[in-house]
PDB file of C-alpha atoms in Angstrom:
ATOM      1  CA  UNK A   1    -100.767 185.315 220.713  1.00  0.00           C
ATOM      2  CA  UNK A   2     -97.216 185.992 219.589  1.00  0.00           C
ATOM      3  CA  UNK A   3     -95.112 183.672 217.498  1.00  0.00           C
ATOM      4  CA  UNK A   4     -91.561 183.492 216.188  1.00  0.00           C
ATOM      5  CA  UNK A   5     -90.194 184.873 212.926  1.00  0.00           C
ATOM      6  CA  UNK A   6     -86.873 184.349 211.222  1.00  0.00           C
ATOM      7  CA  UNK A   7     -84.059 186.837 211.551  1.00  0.00           C
ATOM      8  CA  UNK A   8     -84.261 187.379 207.804  1.00  0.00           C
ATOM      9  CA  UNK A   9     -87.977 188.238 207.979  1.00  0.00           C
ATOM     10  CA  UNK A  10     -87.306 190.746 210.781  1.00  0.00           C
ATOM     11  CA  UNK A  11     -84.435 192.356 208.901  1.00  0.00           C
ATOM     12  CA  UNK A  12     -86.492 192.528 205.705  1.00  0.00           C
ATOM     13  CA  UNK A  13     -89.413 194.190 207.505  1.00  0.00           C
ATOM     14  CA  UNK A  14     -87.104 196.772 209.111  1.00  0.00           C
ATOM     15  CA  UNK A  15     -85.381 197.510 205.792  1.00  0.00           C
ATOM     16  CA  UNK A  16     -88.712 197.794 203.961  1.00  0.00           C
ATOM     17  CA  UNK A  17     -89.924 200.292 206.552  1.00  0.00           C
ATOM     18  CA  UNK A  18     -86.778 202.419 206.882  1.00  0.00           C
ATOM     19  CA  UNK A  19     -85.164 202.163 203.410  1.00  0.00           C
ATOM     20  CA  UNK A  20     -81.522 202.409 204.562  1.00  0.00           C
ATOM     21  CA  UNK A  21     -80.126 202.298 201.000  1.00  0.00           C
ATOM     22  CA  UNK A  22     -81.416 205.854 200.490  1.00  0.00           C
ATOM     23  CA  UNK A  23     -78.969 207.344 203.016  1.00  0.00           C
ATOM     24  CA  UNK A  24     -75.275 208.091 203.288  1.00  0.00           C
ATOM     25  CA  UNK A  25     -74.554 207.288 206.920  1.00  0.00           C
ATOM     26  CA  UNK A  26     -71.775 207.110 209.525  1.00  0.00           C
ATOM     27  CA  UNK A  27     -72.091 203.396 210.217  1.00  0.00           C
ATOM     28  CA  UNK A  28     -73.805 200.212 209.021  1.00  0.00           C
ATOM     29  CA  UNK A  29     -77.630 200.205 209.057  1.00  0.00           C
ATOM     30  CA  UNK A  30     -79.451 196.928 209.549  1.00  0.00           C
ATOM     31  CA  UNK A  31     -78.106 193.794 211.209  1.00  0.00           C
ATOM     32  CA  UNK A  32     -74.952 194.662 213.166  1.00  0.00           C
ATOM     33  CA  UNK A  33     -74.659 191.542 215.330  1.00  0.00           C
ATOM     34  CA  UNK A  34     -76.044 188.165 214.307  1.00  0.00           C
ATOM     35  CA  UNK A  35     -77.789 186.172 217.011  1.00  0.00           C
ATOM     36  CA  UNK A  36     -80.437 183.480 217.102  1.00  0.00           C
ATOM     37  CA  UNK A  37     -82.180 182.489 213.831  1.00  0.00           C
ATOM     38  CA  UNK A  38     -85.684 182.912 215.267  1.00  0.00           C
ATOM     39  CA  UNK A  39     -87.088 185.926 217.058  1.00  0.00           C
ATOM     40  CA  UNK A  40     -90.113 185.976 219.357  1.00  0.00           C
ATOM     41  CA  UNK A  41     -89.370 188.996 221.542  1.00  0.00           C
ATOM     42  CA  UNK A  42     -87.648 192.253 220.567  1.00  0.00           C
ATOM     43  CA  UNK A  43     -86.604 195.152 222.770  1.00  0.00           C
ATOM     44  CA  UNK A  44     -85.899 198.653 221.524  1.00  0.00           C
ATOM     45  CA  UNK A  45     -83.749 201.388 222.991  1.00  0.00           C
ATOM     46  CA  UNK A  46     -81.854 204.480 221.929  1.00  0.00           C
ATOM     47  CA  UNK A  47     -78.281 203.155 222.180  1.00  0.00           C
ATOM     48  CA  UNK A  48     -76.705 199.665 222.230  1.00  0.00           C
ATOM     49  CA  UNK A  49     -75.074 200.343 225.594  1.00  0.00           C
ATOM     50  CA  UNK A  50     -74.087 197.619 228.020  1.00  0.00           C
ATOM     51  CA  UNK A  51     -76.972 198.663 230.282  1.00  0.00           C
ATOM     52  CA  UNK A  52     -79.467 198.123 227.444  1.00  0.00           C
ATOM     53  CA  UNK A  53     -77.898 194.776 226.508  1.00  0.00           C
ATOM     54  CA  UNK A  54     -78.088 193.605 230.131  1.00  0.00           C
ATOM     55  CA  UNK A  55     -81.736 194.727 230.341  1.00  0.00           C
ATOM     56  CA  UNK A  56     -82.470 192.881 227.073  1.00  0.00           C
ATOM     57  CA  UNK A  57     -80.933 189.684 228.488  1.00  0.00           C
ATOM     58  CA  UNK A  58     -83.108 190.105 231.601  1.00  0.00           C
ATOM     59  CA  UNK A  59     -86.159 190.547 229.327  1.00  0.00           C
ATOM     60  CA  UNK A  60     -85.238 187.347 227.427  1.00  0.00           C
ATOM     61  CA  UNK A  61     -85.041 189.272 224.138  1.00  0.00           C
ATOM     62  CA  UNK A  62     -83.961 187.650 220.879  1.00  0.00           C
ATOM     63  CA  UNK A  63     -83.283 190.983 219.173  1.00  0.00           C
ATOM     64  CA  UNK A  64     -82.413 194.553 220.125  1.00  0.00           C
ATOM     65  CA  UNK A  65     -83.497 197.439 217.873  1.00  0.00           C
ATOM     66  CA  UNK A  66     -81.578 200.705 218.377  1.00  0.00           C
ATOM     67  CA  UNK A  67     -80.869 204.107 216.861  1.00  0.00           C
ATOM     68  CA  UNK A  68     -77.209 204.185 217.942  1.00  0.00           C
ATOM     69  CA  UNK A  69     -75.543 200.870 217.121  1.00  0.00           C
ATOM     70  CA  UNK A  70     -72.137 199.500 218.024  1.00  0.00           C
ATOM     71  CA  UNK A  71     -70.119 200.427 214.964  1.00  0.00           C
ATOM     72  CA  UNK A  72     -69.271 203.861 213.553  1.00  0.00           C
ATOM     73  CA  UNK A  73     -67.014 205.157 210.834  1.00  0.00           C
ATOM     74  CA  UNK A  74     -63.608 206.099 212.253  1.00  0.00           C
ATOM     75  CA  UNK A  75     -63.505 203.485 215.023  1.00  0.00           C
ATOM     76  CA  UNK A  76     -60.219 201.591 215.259  1.00  0.00           C
ATOM     77  CA  UNK A  77     -61.982 198.253 214.759  1.00  0.00           C
ATOM     78  CA  UNK A  78     -60.472 196.407 217.728  1.00  0.00           C
ATOM     79  CA  UNK A  79     -62.586 194.302 220.075  1.00  0.00           C
ATOM     80  CA  UNK A  80     -61.204 195.356 223.461  1.00  0.00           C
ATOM     81  CA  UNK A  81     -62.471 197.013 226.653  1.00  0.00           C
ATOM     82  CA  UNK A  82     -66.093 198.217 226.525  1.00  0.00           C
ATOM     83  CA  UNK A  83     -66.601 196.891 222.980  1.00  0.00           C
ATOM     84  CA  UNK A  84     -65.453 193.414 224.010  1.00  0.00           C
ATOM     85  CA  UNK A  85     -67.798 193.506 227.015  1.00  0.00           C
ATOM     86  CA  UNK A  86     -70.832 194.486 224.926  1.00  0.00           C
ATOM     87  CA  UNK A  87     -70.125 191.915 222.197  1.00  0.00           C
ATOM     88  CA  UNK A  88     -69.358 189.177 224.714  1.00  0.00           C
ATOM     89  CA  UNK A  89     -72.786 189.604 226.316  1.00  0.00           C
ATOM     90  CA  UNK A  90     -74.568 189.663 222.945  1.00  0.00           C
ATOM     91  CA  UNK A  91     -72.787 186.604 221.572  1.00  0.00           C
ATOM     92  CA  UNK A  92     -73.085 184.615 224.813  1.00  0.00           C
ATOM     93  CA  UNK A  93     -76.857 185.159 224.799  1.00  0.00           C
ATOM     94  CA  UNK A  94     -77.276 184.840 221.023  1.00  0.00           C
ATOM     95  CA  UNK A  95     -78.989 188.242 220.666  1.00  0.00           C
ATOM     96  CA  UNK A  96     -79.380 190.024 217.322  1.00  0.00           C
ATOM     97  CA  UNK A  97     -78.671 193.766 217.124  1.00  0.00           C
ATOM     98  CA  UNK A  98     -80.397 195.856 214.455  1.00  0.00           C
ATOM     99  CA  UNK A  99     -79.410 199.513 214.226  1.00  0.00           C
ATOM    100  CA  UNK A 100     -80.831 202.298 212.062  1.00  0.00           C
ATOM    101  CA  UNK A 101     -79.289 205.738 212.348  1.00  0.00           C
ATOM    102  CA  UNK A 102     -80.241 208.382 209.737  1.00  0.00           C
ATOM    103  CA  UNK A 103     -83.032 206.215 208.227  1.00  0.00           C
ATOM    104  CA  UNK A 104     -84.712 206.258 211.649  1.00  0.00           C
ATOM    105  CA  UNK A 105     -84.311 210.038 211.996  1.00  0.00           C
ATOM    106  CA  UNK A 106     -85.923 210.601 208.606  1.00  0.00           C
ATOM    107  CA  UNK A 107     -88.955 208.300 208.456  1.00  0.00           C
ATOM    108  CA  UNK A 108     -92.086 210.452 207.949  1.00  0.00           C
ATOM    109  CA  UNK A 109     -94.229 208.531 210.472  1.00  0.00           C
ATOM    110  CA  UNK A 110     -92.103 206.541 212.939  1.00  0.00           C
ATOM    111  CA  UNK A 111     -88.879 208.562 212.612  1.00  0.00           C
ATOM    112  CA  UNK A 112     -87.298 210.531 215.452  1.00  0.00           C
ATOM    113  CA  UNK A 113     -88.075 213.876 213.808  1.00  0.00           C
ATOM    114  CA  UNK A 114     -91.679 212.990 212.931  1.00  0.00           C
ATOM    115  CA  UNK A 115     -92.321 211.583 216.410  1.00  0.00           C
ATOM    116  CA  UNK A 116     -90.817 214.627 218.165  1.00  0.00           C
ATOM    117  CA  UNK A 117     -92.860 216.999 215.999  1.00  0.00           C
ATOM    118  CA  UNK A 118     -96.067 215.114 216.848  1.00  0.00           C
ATOM    119  CA  UNK A 119     -95.371 215.323 220.569  1.00  0.00           C
ATOM    120  CA  UNK A 120     -94.650 219.052 220.373  1.00  0.00           C
ATOM    121  CA  UNK A 121     -97.872 219.652 218.422  1.00  0.00           C
ATOM    122  CA  UNK A 122     -96.011 220.804 215.289  1.00  0.00           C
ATOM    123  CA  UNK A 123     -97.303 220.211 211.778  1.00  0.00           C
ATOM    124  CA  UNK A 124     -94.649 219.550 209.121  1.00  0.00           C
ATOM    125  CA  UNK A 125     -94.630 222.012 206.209  1.00  0.00           C
ATOM    126  CA  UNK A 126     -91.236 221.293 204.682  1.00  0.00           C
ATOM    127  CA  UNK A 127     -87.782 219.735 204.937  1.00  0.00           C
ATOM    128  CA  UNK A 128     -84.312 221.289 205.042  1.00  0.00           C
ATOM    129  CA  UNK A 129     -80.660 220.473 205.654  1.00  0.00           C
ATOM    130  CA  UNK A 130     -78.334 217.750 204.468  1.00  0.00           C
ATOM    131  CA  UNK A 131     -80.197 214.704 203.047  1.00  0.00           C
ATOM    132  CA  UNK A 132     -83.450 216.587 203.870  1.00  0.00           C
ATOM    133  CA  UNK A 133     -83.320 215.255 207.428  1.00  0.00           C
ATOM    134  CA  UNK A 134     -84.569 218.426 209.143  1.00  0.00           C
ATOM    135  CA  UNK A 135     -88.267 219.326 209.356  1.00  0.00           C
ATOM    136  CA  UNK A 136     -89.951 222.698 209.720  1.00  0.00           C
ATOM    137  CA  UNK A 137     -93.515 223.731 210.322  1.00  0.00           C
ATOM    138  CA  UNK A 138     -95.972 225.466 212.622  1.00  0.00           C
ATOM    139  CA  UNK A 139     -98.179 224.614 215.542  1.00  0.00           C
ATOM    140  CA  UNK A 140    -101.031 222.360 214.429  1.00  0.00           C
ATOM    141  CA  UNK A 141    -103.536 224.915 215.774  1.00  0.00           C
ATOM    142  CA  UNK A 142    -101.985 227.683 213.648  1.00  0.00           C
ATOM    143  CA  UNK A 143    -101.137 229.798 216.691  1.00  0.00           C
ATOM    144  CA  UNK A 144     -97.719 231.331 217.337  1.00  0.00           C
ATOM    145  CA  UNK A 145     -95.675 230.855 220.494  1.00  0.00           C
ATOM    146  CA  UNK A 146     -95.422 234.211 222.298  1.00  0.00           C
ATOM    147  CA  UNK A 147     -91.615 233.905 222.411  1.00  0.00           C
ATOM    148  CA  UNK A 148     -88.831 231.321 222.651  1.00  0.00           C
ATOM    149  CA  UNK A 149     -89.474 230.790 226.348  1.00  0.00           C
ATOM    150  CA  UNK A 150     -93.096 229.812 225.626  1.00  0.00           C
ATOM    151  CA  UNK A 151     -91.799 227.202 223.156  1.00  0.00           C
ATOM    152  CA  UNK A 152     -89.181 226.070 225.695  1.00  0.00           C
ATOM    153  CA  UNK A 153     -91.932 225.613 228.310  1.00  0.00           C
ATOM    154  CA  UNK A 154     -93.787 223.212 225.992  1.00  0.00           C
ATOM    155  CA  UNK A 155     -90.544 221.339 225.233  1.00  0.00           C
ATOM    156  CA  UNK A 156     -89.673 220.921 228.915  1.00  0.00           C
ATOM    157  CA  UNK A 157     -93.143 219.541 229.733  1.00  0.00           C
ATOM    158  CA  UNK A 158     -93.050 217.065 226.819  1.00  0.00           C
ATOM    159  CA  UNK A 159     -89.420 215.947 227.229  1.00  0.00           C
ATOM    160  CA  UNK A 160     -89.301 216.266 231.027  1.00  0.00           C
ATOM    161  CA  UNK A 161     -86.092 218.319 230.919  1.00  0.00           C
ATOM    162  CA  UNK A 162     -85.180 221.983 230.676  1.00  0.00           C
ATOM    163  CA  UNK A 163     -83.696 222.948 227.301  1.00  0.00           C
ATOM    164  CA  UNK A 164     -80.758 225.308 226.886  1.00  0.00           C
ATOM    165  CA  UNK A 165     -82.306 228.371 225.191  1.00  0.00           C
ATOM    166  CA  UNK A 166     -80.475 231.101 223.296  1.00  0.00           C
ATOM    167  CA  UNK A 167     -82.941 233.827 222.347  1.00  0.00           C
ATOM    168  CA  UNK A 168     -82.426 237.436 221.472  1.00  0.00           C
ATOM    169  CA  UNK A 169     -84.210 239.618 220.696  1.00  0.00           C
ATOM    170  CA  UNK A 170     -87.543 238.326 222.020  1.00  0.00           C
ATOM    171  CA  UNK A 171     -89.832 237.638 219.089  1.00  0.00           C
ATOM    172  CA  UNK A 172     -92.964 235.695 218.307  1.00  0.00           C
ATOM    173  CA  UNK A 173     -92.221 232.114 217.226  1.00  0.00           C
ATOM    174  CA  UNK A 174     -94.428 231.162 214.304  1.00  0.00           C
ATOM    175  CA  UNK A 175     -92.247 228.808 212.242  1.00  0.00           C
ATOM    176  CA  UNK A 176     -90.115 226.192 213.963  1.00  0.00           C
ATOM    177  CA  UNK A 177     -87.423 223.929 212.479  1.00  0.00           C
ATOM    178  CA  UNK A 178     -86.281 220.780 214.242  1.00  0.00           C
ATOM    179  CA  UNK A 179     -83.825 217.915 213.844  1.00  0.00           C
ATOM    180  CA  UNK A 180     -83.191 215.505 216.722  1.00  0.00           C
ATOM    181  CA  UNK A 181     -79.855 214.517 218.258  1.00  0.00           C
ATOM    182  CA  UNK A 182     -76.572 216.175 217.357  1.00  0.00           C
ATOM    183  CA  UNK A 183     -77.880 218.363 214.528  1.00  0.00           C
ATOM    184  CA  UNK A 184     -76.460 221.708 215.649  1.00  0.00           C
ATOM    185  CA  UNK A 185     -74.663 221.987 212.284  1.00  0.00           C
ATOM    186  CA  UNK A 186     -78.123 222.230 210.654  1.00  0.00           C
ATOM    187  CA  UNK A 187     -78.745 225.593 212.317  1.00  0.00           C
ATOM    188  CA  UNK A 188     -77.497 227.648 209.363  1.00  0.00           C
ATOM    189  CA  UNK A 189     -79.793 225.735 206.979  1.00  0.00           C
ATOM    190  CA  UNK A 190     -82.682 226.347 209.397  1.00  0.00           C
ATOM    191  CA  UNK A 191     -81.903 230.087 209.473  1.00  0.00           C
ATOM    192  CA  UNK A 192     -81.817 230.080 205.653  1.00  0.00           C
ATOM    193  CA  UNK A 193     -85.252 228.398 205.632  1.00  0.00           C
ATOM    194  CA  UNK A 194     -86.621 231.505 207.358  1.00  0.00           C
ATOM    195  CA  UNK A 195     -87.782 230.021 210.661  1.00  0.00           C
ATOM    196  CA  UNK A 196     -88.063 231.772 214.030  1.00  0.00           C
ATOM    197  CA  UNK A 197     -86.641 228.954 216.174  1.00  0.00           C
ATOM    198  CA  UNK A 198     -84.589 225.764 215.833  1.00  0.00           C
ATOM    199  CA  UNK A 199     -84.882 222.706 218.081  1.00  0.00           C
ATOM    200  CA  UNK A 200     -82.204 220.008 218.296  1.00  0.00           C
ATOM    201  CA  UNK A 201     -80.458 217.895 220.934  1.00  0.00           C
ATOM    202  CA  UNK A 202     -77.087 219.598 221.354  1.00  0.00           C
ATOM    203  CA  UNK A 203     -75.486 223.006 221.074  1.00  0.00           C
ATOM    204  CA  UNK A 204     -71.882 223.918 220.272  1.00  0.00           C
ATOM    205  CA  UNK A 205     -70.149 227.249 220.865  1.00  0.00           C
ATOM    206  CA  UNK A 206     -70.685 228.837 217.396  1.00  0.00           C
ATOM    207  CA  UNK A 207     -74.479 228.438 217.444  1.00  0.00           C
ATOM    208  CA  UNK A 208     -74.838 230.826 220.386  1.00  0.00           C
ATOM    209  CA  UNK A 209     -73.390 233.675 218.345  1.00  0.00           C
ATOM    210  CA  UNK A 210     -75.474 232.807 215.276  1.00  0.00           C
ATOM    211  CA  UNK A 211     -78.661 232.793 217.353  1.00  0.00           C
ATOM    212  CA  UNK A 212     -77.833 236.200 218.867  1.00  0.00           C
ATOM    213  CA  UNK A 213     -76.828 237.698 215.536  1.00  0.00           C
ATOM    214  CA  UNK A 214     -79.752 236.392 213.470  1.00  0.00           C
ATOM    215  CA  UNK A 215     -82.480 236.565 216.123  1.00  0.00           C
ATOM    216  CA  UNK A 216     -83.413 232.936 215.470  1.00  0.00           C
ATOM    217  CA  UNK A 217     -83.866 231.132 218.802  1.00  0.00           C
ATOM    218  CA  UNK A 218     -81.841 227.953 219.418  1.00  0.00           C
ATOM    219  CA  UNK A 219     -83.167 225.273 221.793  1.00  0.00           C
ATOM    220  CA  UNK A 220     -80.830 222.426 222.779  1.00  0.00           C
ATOM    221  CA  UNK A 221     -83.153 219.849 224.298  1.00  0.00           C
ATOM    222  CA  UNK A 222     -80.888 216.823 224.869  1.00  0.00           C
ATOM    223  CA  UNK A 223     -79.561 214.292 222.352  1.00  0.00           C
ATOM    224  CA  UNK A 224     -81.104 211.328 224.151  1.00  0.00           C
ATOM    225  CA  UNK A 225     -84.273 213.215 225.139  1.00  0.00           C
ATOM    226  CA  UNK A 226     -85.070 214.160 221.533  1.00  0.00           C
ATOM    227  CA  UNK A 227     -84.260 210.691 220.157  1.00  0.00           C
ATOM    228  CA  UNK A 228     -86.140 208.323 222.437  1.00  0.00           C
ATOM    229  CA  UNK A 229     -89.330 208.127 220.356  1.00  0.00           C
ATOM    230  CA  UNK A 230     -88.265 206.760 216.946  1.00  0.00           C
ATOM    231  CA  UNK A 231     -86.829 203.400 218.014  1.00  0.00           C
ATOM    232  CA  UNK A 232     -89.905 202.238 219.978  1.00  0.00           C
ATOM    233  CA  UNK A 233     -92.269 203.553 217.286  1.00  0.00           C
ATOM    234  CA  UNK A 234     -90.441 201.716 214.485  1.00  0.00           C
ATOM    235  CA  UNK A 235     -89.875 198.538 216.499  1.00  0.00           C
ATOM    236  CA  UNK A 236     -93.524 198.437 217.661  1.00  0.00           C
ATOM    237  CA  UNK A 237     -94.683 198.890 214.058  1.00  0.00           C
ATOM    238  CA  UNK A 238     -92.537 196.000 212.799  1.00  0.00           C
ATOM    239  CA  UNK A 239     -93.346 193.771 215.793  1.00  0.00           C
ATOM    240  CA  UNK A 240     -97.095 194.256 215.228  1.00  0.00           C
ATOM    241  CA  UNK A 241     -96.689 193.540 211.513  1.00  0.00           C
ATOM    242  CA  UNK A 242     -94.793 190.288 212.210  1.00  0.00           C
ATOM    243  CA  UNK A 243     -96.759 189.192 215.288  1.00  0.00           C
ATOM    244  CA  UNK A 244     -93.837 189.203 217.732  1.00  0.00           C
ATOM    245  CA  UNK A 245     -93.724 190.910 221.136  1.00  0.00           C
ATOM    246  CA  UNK A 246     -91.903 194.187 221.772  1.00  0.00           C
ATOM    247  CA  UNK A 247     -90.955 196.406 224.684  1.00  0.00           C
ATOM    248  CA  UNK A 248     -89.067 199.696 224.869  1.00  0.00           C
ATOM    249  CA  UNK A 249     -86.369 199.923 227.520  1.00  0.00           C
ATOM    250  CA  UNK A 250     -85.418 203.423 228.624  1.00  0.00           C
ATOM    251  CA  UNK A 251     -81.831 203.788 229.825  1.00  0.00           C
ATOM    252  CA  UNK A 252     -81.573 207.207 231.450  1.00  0.00           C
ATOM    253  CA  UNK A 253     -79.066 209.547 229.801  1.00  0.00           C
ATOM    254  CA  UNK A 254     -78.642 213.239 230.753  1.00  0.00           C
ATOM    255  CA  UNK A 255     -76.766 214.088 227.522  1.00  0.00           C
TER     256      UNK A 255
END
């Protein structure tokens, strides 16, 4: 039987789990939009898009937990257009929005990186990159992937989408580094860590050349596709701890 908790109790539980004060981030972590004082039902999703907000209203949610919130460094700060529409819906329905960006990537159990590694059957052996957000390791069974395509085949089955693969020359993949979302700038740190392949969400033009020149395979597996596991894992953990109900709402995104 579920019950209600205060907004403060929910925020405290999320902060205790994800420790946002430890990170330098691109936007505010924690409560981004204040809604009702008491929460009985929480939905989670990847991004605080209008589609997710509308689905949360339909689900009679009191709080939305996301990885990508509404506010980012460098925005002009005006409430017009799409921002006005999102906020208007949230305020009219008194819904709280909690957003955790880098803290959700980094958590060793419910984080995006940890969750992706688990699904791909990878065992973490170390961290790399800025703020130690990236993970590297090997297959849990100790076996190597025959080549980058064999790794890509596993990724496409797990994530249900074909990754963009840059691989040359063909080589056995024993050590894999990964960092979800838009972490293509971590590729050089992954190469320096001595891995055979790097998995992230996106690829930019320079990484193609680095992959070809270093022989380290680059797999771009989708920003959304790699980051849809942390938010429901964290939100489910907190909801179970507090005794409130939770559901994950998937809003399809090809990016």
